[in-house]
Coordinates of C-alpha atoms in Angstrom, one line a residue:
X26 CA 12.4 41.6 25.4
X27 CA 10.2 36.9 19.0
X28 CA 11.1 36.6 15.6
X29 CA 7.8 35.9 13.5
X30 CA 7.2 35.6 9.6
X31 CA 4.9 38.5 9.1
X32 CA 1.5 37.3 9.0
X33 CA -2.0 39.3 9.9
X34 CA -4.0 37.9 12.7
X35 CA -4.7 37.6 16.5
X36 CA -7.4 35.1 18.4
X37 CA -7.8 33.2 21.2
X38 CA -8.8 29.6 21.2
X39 CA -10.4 28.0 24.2
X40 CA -9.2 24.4 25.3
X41 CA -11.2 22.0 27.0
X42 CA -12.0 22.6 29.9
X43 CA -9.4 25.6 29.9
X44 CA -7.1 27.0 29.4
X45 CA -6.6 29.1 26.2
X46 CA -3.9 28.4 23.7
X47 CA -2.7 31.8 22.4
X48 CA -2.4 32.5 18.7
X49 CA -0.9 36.1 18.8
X50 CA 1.4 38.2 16.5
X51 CA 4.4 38.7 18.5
X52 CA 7.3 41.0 17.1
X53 CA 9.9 39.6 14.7
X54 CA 12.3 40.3 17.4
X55 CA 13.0 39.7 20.6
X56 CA 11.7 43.2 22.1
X57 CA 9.3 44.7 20.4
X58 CA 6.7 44.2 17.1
X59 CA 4.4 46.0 14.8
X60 CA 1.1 45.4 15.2
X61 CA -0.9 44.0 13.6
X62 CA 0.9 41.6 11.5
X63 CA 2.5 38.4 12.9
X64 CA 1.0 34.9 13.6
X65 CA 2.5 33.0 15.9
X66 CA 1.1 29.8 17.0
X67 CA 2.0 30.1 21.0
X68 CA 2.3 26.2 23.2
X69 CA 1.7 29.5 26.2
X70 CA -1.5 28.6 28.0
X71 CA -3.2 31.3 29.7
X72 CA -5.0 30.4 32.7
X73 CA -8.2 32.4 32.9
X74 CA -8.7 35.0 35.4
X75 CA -10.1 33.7 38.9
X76 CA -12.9 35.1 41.4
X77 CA -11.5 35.9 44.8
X78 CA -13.1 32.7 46.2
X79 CA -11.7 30.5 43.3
X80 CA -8.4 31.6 44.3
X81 CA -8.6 31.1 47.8
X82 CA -9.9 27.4 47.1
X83 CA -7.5 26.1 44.4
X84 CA -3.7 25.6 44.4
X85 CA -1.9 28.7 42.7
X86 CA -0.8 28.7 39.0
X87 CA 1.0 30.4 37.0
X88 CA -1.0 32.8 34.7
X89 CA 0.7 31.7 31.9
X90 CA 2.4 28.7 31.2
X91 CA 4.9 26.8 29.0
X92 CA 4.0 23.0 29.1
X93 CA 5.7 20.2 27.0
X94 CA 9.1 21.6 26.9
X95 CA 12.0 19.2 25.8
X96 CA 15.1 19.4 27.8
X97 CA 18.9 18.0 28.1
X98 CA 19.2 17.1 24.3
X99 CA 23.4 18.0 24.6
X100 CA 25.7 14.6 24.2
X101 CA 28.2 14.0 27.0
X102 CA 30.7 14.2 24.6
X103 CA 29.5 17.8 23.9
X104 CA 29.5 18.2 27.6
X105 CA 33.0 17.8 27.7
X106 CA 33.5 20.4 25.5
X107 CA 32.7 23.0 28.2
X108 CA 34.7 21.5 30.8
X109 CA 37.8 22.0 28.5
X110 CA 36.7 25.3 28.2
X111 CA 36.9 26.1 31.7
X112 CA 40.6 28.0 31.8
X113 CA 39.8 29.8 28.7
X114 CA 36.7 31.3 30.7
X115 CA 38.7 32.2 33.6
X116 CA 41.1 34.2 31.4
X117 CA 38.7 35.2 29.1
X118 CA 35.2 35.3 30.4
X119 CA 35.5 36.8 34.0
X120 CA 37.8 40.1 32.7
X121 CA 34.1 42.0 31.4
X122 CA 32.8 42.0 34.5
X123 CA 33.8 45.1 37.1
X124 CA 34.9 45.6 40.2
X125 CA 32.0 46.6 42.5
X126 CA 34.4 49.4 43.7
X127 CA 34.5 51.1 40.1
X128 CA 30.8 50.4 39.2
X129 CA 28.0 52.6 38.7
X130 CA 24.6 52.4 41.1
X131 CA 21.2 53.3 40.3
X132 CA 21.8 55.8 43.5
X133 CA 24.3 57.8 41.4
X134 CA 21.8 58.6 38.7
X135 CA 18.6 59.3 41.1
X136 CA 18.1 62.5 43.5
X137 CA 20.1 62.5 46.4
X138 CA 18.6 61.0 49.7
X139 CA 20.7 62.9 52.2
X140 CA 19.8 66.4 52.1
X141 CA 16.0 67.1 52.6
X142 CA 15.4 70.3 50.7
X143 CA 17.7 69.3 47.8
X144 CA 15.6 65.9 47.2
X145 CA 12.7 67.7 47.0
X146 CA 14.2 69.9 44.5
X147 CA 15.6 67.2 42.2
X148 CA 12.4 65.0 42.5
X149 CA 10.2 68.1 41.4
X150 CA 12.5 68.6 38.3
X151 CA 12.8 65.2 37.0
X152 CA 8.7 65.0 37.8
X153 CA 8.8 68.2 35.5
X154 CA 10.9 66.8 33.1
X155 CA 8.9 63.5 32.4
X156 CA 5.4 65.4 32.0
X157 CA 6.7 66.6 28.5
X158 CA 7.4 63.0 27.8
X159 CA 4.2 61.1 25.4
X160 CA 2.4 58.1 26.6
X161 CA 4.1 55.5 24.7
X162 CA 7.6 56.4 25.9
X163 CA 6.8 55.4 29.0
X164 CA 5.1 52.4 28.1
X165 CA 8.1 51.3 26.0
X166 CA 9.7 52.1 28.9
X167 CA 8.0 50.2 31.6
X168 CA 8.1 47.6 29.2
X169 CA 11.8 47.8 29.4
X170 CA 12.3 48.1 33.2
X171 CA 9.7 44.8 33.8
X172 CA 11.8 42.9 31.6
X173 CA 14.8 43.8 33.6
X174 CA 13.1 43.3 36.9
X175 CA 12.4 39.5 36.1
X176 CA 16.1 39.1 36.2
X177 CA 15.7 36.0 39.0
X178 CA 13.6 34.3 35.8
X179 CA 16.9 34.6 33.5
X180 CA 19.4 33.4 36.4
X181 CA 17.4 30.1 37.2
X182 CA 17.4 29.7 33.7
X183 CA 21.0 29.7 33.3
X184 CA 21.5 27.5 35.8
X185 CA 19.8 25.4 34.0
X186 CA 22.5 24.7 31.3
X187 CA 24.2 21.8 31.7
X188 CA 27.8 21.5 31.7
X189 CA 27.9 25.5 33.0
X190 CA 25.5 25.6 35.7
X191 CA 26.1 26.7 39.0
X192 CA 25.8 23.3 40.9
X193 CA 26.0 24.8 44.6
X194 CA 24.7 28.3 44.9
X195 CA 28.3 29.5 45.3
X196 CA 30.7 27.5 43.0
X197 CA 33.7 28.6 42.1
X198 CA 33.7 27.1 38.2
X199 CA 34.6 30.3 36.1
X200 CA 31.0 29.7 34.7
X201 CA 29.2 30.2 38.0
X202 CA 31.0 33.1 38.9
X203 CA 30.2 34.8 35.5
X204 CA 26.4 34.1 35.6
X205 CA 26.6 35.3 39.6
X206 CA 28.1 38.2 38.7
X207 CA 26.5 39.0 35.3
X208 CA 23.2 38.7 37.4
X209 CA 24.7 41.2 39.6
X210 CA 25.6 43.5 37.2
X211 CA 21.9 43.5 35.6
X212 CA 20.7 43.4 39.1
X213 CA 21.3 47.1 38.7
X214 CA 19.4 47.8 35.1
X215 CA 15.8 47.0 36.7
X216 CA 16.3 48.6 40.4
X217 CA 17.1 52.5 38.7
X218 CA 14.5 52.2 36.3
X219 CA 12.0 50.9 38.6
X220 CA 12.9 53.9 41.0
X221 CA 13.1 56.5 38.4
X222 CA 9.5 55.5 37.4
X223 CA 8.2 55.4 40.8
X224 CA 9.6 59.3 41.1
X225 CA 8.2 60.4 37.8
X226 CA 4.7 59.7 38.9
X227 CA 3.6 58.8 35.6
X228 CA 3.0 55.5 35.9
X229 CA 0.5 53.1 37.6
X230 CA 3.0 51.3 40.2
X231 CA 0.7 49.0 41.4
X232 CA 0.0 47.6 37.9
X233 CA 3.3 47.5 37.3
X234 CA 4.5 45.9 40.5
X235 CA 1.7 43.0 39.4
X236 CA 2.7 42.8 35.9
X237 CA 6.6 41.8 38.0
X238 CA 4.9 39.6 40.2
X239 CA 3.2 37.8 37.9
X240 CA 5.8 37.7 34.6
X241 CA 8.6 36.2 37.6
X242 CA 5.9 33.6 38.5
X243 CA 5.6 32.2 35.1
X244 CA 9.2 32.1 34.5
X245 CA 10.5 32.0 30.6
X246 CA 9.9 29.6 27.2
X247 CA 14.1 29.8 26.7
X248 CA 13.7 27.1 24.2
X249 CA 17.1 25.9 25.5
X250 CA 16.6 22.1 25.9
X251 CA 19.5 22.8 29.1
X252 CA 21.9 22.8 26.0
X253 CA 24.6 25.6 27.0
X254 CA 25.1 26.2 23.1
X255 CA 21.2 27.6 22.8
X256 CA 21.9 29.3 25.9
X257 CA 24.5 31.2 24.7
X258 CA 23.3 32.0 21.3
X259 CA 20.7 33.3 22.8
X260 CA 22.3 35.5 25.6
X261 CA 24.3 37.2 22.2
X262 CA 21.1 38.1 20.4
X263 CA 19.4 39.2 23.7
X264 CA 21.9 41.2 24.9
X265 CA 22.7 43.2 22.0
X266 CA 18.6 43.5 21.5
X267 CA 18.8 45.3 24.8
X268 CA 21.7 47.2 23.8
X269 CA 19.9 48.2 21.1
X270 CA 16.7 49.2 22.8
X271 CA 17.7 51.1 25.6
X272 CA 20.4 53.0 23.4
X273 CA 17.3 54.1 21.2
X274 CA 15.6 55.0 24.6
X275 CA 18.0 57.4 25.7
X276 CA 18.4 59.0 21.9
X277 CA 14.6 59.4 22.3
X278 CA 14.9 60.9 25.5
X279 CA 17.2 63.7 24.4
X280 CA 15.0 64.6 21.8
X281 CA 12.4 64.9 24.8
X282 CA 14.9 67.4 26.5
X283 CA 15.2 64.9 29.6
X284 CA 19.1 64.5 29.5
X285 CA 18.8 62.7 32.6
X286 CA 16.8 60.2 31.3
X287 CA 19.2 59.5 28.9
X288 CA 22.2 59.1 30.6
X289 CA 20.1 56.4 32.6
X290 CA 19.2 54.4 29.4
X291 CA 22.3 55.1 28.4
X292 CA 24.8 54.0 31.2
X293 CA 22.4 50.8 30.9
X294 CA 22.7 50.6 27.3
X295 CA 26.8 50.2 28.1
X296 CA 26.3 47.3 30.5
X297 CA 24.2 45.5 27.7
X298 CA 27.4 46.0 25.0
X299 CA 29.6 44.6 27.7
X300 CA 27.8 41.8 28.2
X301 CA 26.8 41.0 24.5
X302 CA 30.7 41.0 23.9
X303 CA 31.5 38.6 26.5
X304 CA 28.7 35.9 25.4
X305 CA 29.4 36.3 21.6
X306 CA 33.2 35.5 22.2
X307 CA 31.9 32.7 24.4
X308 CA 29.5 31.7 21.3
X309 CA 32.7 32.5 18.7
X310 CA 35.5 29.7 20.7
X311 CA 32.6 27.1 20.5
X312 CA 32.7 28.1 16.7
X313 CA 36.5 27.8 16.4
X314 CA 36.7 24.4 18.0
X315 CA 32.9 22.9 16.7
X316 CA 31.9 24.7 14.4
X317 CA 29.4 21.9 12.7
X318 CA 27.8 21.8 16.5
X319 CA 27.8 25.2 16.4
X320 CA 26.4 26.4 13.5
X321 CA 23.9 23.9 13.6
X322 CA 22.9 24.8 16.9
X323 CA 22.3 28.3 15.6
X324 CA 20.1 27.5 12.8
X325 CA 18.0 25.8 15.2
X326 CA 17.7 28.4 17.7
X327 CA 17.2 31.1 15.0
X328 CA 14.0 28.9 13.3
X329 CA 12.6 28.7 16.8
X330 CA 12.7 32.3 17.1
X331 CA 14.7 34.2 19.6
X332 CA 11.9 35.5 22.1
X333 CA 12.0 38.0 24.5
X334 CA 12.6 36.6 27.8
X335 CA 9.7 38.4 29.2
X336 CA 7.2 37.6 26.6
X337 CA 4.6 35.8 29.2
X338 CA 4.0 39.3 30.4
X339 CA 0.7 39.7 31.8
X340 CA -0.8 42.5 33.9
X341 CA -3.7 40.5 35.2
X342 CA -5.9 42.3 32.4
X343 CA -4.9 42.0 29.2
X344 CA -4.1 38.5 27.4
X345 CA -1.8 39.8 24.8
X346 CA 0.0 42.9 26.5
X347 CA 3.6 41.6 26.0
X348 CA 2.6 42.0 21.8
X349 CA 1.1 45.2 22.5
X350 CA 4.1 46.4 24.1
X351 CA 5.9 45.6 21.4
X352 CA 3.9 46.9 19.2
X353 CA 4.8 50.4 20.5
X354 CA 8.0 49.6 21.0
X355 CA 7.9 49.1 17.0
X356 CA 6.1 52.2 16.3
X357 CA 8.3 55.0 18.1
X358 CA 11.6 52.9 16.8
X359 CA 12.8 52.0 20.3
X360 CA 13.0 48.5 18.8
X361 CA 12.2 47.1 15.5
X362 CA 11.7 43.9 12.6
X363 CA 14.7 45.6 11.3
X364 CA 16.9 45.8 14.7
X365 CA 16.3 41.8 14.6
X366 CA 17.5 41.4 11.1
X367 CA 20.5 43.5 12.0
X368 CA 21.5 41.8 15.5
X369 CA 21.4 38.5 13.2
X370 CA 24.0 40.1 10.1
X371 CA 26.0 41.7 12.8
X372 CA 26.5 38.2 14.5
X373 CA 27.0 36.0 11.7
X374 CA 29.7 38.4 10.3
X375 CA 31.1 38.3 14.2
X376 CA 31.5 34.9 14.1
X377 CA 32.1 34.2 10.2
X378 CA 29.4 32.0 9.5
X379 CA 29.6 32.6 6.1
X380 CA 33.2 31.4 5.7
X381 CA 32.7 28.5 7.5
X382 CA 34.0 25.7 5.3
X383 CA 36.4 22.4 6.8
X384 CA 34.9 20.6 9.7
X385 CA 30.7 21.3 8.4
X386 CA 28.5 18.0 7.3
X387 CA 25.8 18.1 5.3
X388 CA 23.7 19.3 7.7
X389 CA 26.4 21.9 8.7
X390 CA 25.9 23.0 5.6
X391 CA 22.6 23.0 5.4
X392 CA 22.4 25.2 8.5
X393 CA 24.8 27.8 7.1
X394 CA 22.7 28.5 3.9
X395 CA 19.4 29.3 5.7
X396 CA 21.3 31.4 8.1
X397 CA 23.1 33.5 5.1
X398 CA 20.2 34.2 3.7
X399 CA 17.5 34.5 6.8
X400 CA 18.4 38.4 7.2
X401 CA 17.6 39.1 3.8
X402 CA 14.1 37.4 3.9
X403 CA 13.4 39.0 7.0
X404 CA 13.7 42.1 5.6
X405 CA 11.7 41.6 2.7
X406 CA 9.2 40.2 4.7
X407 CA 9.4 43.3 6.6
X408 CA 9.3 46.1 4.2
X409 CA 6.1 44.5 2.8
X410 CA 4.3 44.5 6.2
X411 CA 4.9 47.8 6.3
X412 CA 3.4 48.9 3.5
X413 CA 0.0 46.8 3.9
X414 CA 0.3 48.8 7.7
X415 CA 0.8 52.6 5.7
X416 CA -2.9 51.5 4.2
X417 CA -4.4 50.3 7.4
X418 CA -5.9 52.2 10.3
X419 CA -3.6 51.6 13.6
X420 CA -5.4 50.4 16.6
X421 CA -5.6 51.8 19.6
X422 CA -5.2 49.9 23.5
X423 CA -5.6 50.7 27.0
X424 CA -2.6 50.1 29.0
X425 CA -3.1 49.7 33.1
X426 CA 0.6 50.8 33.5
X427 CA -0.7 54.8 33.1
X428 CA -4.1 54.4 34.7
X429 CA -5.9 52.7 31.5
X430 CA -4.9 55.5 28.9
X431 CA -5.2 54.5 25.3
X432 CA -2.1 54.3 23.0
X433 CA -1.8 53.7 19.9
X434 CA 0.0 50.6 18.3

């Protein structure tokens, strides 16, 4: 599911004594790219693949990983804010999420497990369904469904925010019961795609199931310093990317005939919305009582870059597949540079950035002005990318999620 100036270049360049520090180009987004123009200067270290007998010898590491990060930078008296906010999220906050009772499950959407013949049936006709679907499709959607399935990554990381976090395991603050539940609700989004997958038979589980394994063991770069106002910026742009993207899955899918298939991205795509409403409102009260706080905090998160939480995606093979990915993802418009400009107009209108006057400093201020006009350069940036692309030759790379076929980026 990373915003990047578009620039033209990819390498690798070794450390001492290992590993390598990764200078890739990333999507300007936060789930997908075109490829290839973006540099992005990466603090990811990828820790070279080991022999069997290395591995059996030396303590396990992550094969990517995020040092130097900088954390709990929120003031106490910013703190407080949150704790005030604590009835508004109970009255508020906890009304998006559904009753278990009235919500969908991933079996409602699969073949039907409890009559033999009629399994069989449905499982033959979705496997005949999917064979008229192209390569990159399911790439994009593999893609999709692994970023889903490293939903424990994106809880830990919310309880990681101070002032919100769920301090027990099962506290009942409004804010612990949102993220509980929340995670429950997305719990959801990665088990039916992962199943549908696994019954279309065109994808290399076992590659797949690795690229999981390993993308949950390296965990996220949220860029959140523990500071709940990141956190929830970010949440809003995430969650309307992935509204986004799996909405343009399932429009793709119909055009594929698979109907199916696109009420599956589709009922997903609605969960997304949901959620992207609840965190922006959460993102628009912190506006209406600090805005300066607020508004600064978003100019910092959006010069960061919003990055896809599963962008240490690795498949034990290839360095650089979470840019490849999105590279595709680019290409057959599932999502693009210009879905990220839009999820950043579409938010600063939502919360009226720029009418934000009384109550901004200088640096308030300051803030404001690049985000007003950050869209617009993205977008610029953008269109010119893609014409020096129109005059280049598009690559072409071997993806172990369907059995090392080549697709283009």
């Amino acid at each position: 599911m990373t915003m990047t100036l578009p620039l033209n270049s990819t390498m690798t360049t070794p450390m001492k004594h290992s590993p390598v520090v990764t200078v890739s180009s990333p999507p300007p987004l936060s789930l997908g790219s075109s490829f290839p123009r973006r540099l992005r200067v990466s603090c990811v270290a990828t820790n070279p693949r080991k022999t069997s007998e290395q591995t059996h010898k030396k303590t396990f590491r992550p094969i990517k990983e995020v040092p130097n990060q900088i954390t709990h930078t929120i003031t106490q008296e910013k703190l407080e804010i949150f704790k005030s906010m604590e009835n508004w999220a109970q009255e508020n906050l906890l009304s998006y999420l559904k009753p278990v009772e009235t919500s969908w499950q991933p079996q409602d959407l699969l073949p039907r497990t409890n009559d033999e013949d009629q399994f069989y049936d449905q499982v033959k006709e979705l496997r005949d369904r999917a064979r008229e679907i192209p390569d990159d499709y399911f790439v994009v959607l593999v893609g999709d469904m692994i970023t889903e399935e490293a939903l424990p990554t994106y809880q830990t990381t919310l309880n990681t925010l101070d002032g919100v976090k769920d301090e027990t395991g099962g506290s009942l603050t409004p804010w612990a019961i949102w993220v509980r539940a929340w995670t429950a609700e997305e719990n959801r989004h990665g088990d039916l795609l992962n199943k549908y997958l696994y019954l279309s038979g065109r994808v290399d589980m076992q590659h797949v199931e690795r690229t999981i394994q390993y993308l949950i063991g390296s965990g996220m770069d949220s860029k959140f310093e523990n500071n709940p106002y990141n956190g929830f910026i970010y949440t809003s742009f995430q969650e309307r990317a992935t509204f986004i993207s799996h909405g343009n899955a399932a429009k793709l899918a119909t055009t594929y005939g698979d109907t199916t298939l696109a009420k599956i991205c589709g009922t997903i795509a609605a969960d997304e919305k949901r959620h992207e409403t609840a965190y922006t409102r959460i993102v628009e009260k912190l506006f209406e009582i600090d805005p300066d706080g607020t508004v600064q905090a978003l100019a910092s998160m959006m010069r960061k870059r919003i990055t896809m939480p599963a962008h240490l995606m690795h498949d034990g093979l290839d360095d650089d597949l979470f840019d490849h990915y999105g590279a595709v993802a680019q290409r057959i418009g599932v999502y693009t540079a210009m879905d990220y400009a839009g999820i950043l107009e579409f938010l600063l209108r939502r919360w009226k950035v720029e009418s934000l006057g009384v109550g901004l400093t200088g640096e308030g201020r300051r803030a404001q002005e690049y985000l007003c006009s950050l869209a617009q350069r993205i977008r610029r940036l953008e269109e010119r990318a893609n014409d020096r692309v129109k005059l280049s030759l598009r690559p072409s790379v071997s993806f172990s999620w369907i059995y090392g076929r080549e697709v283009g980026l």
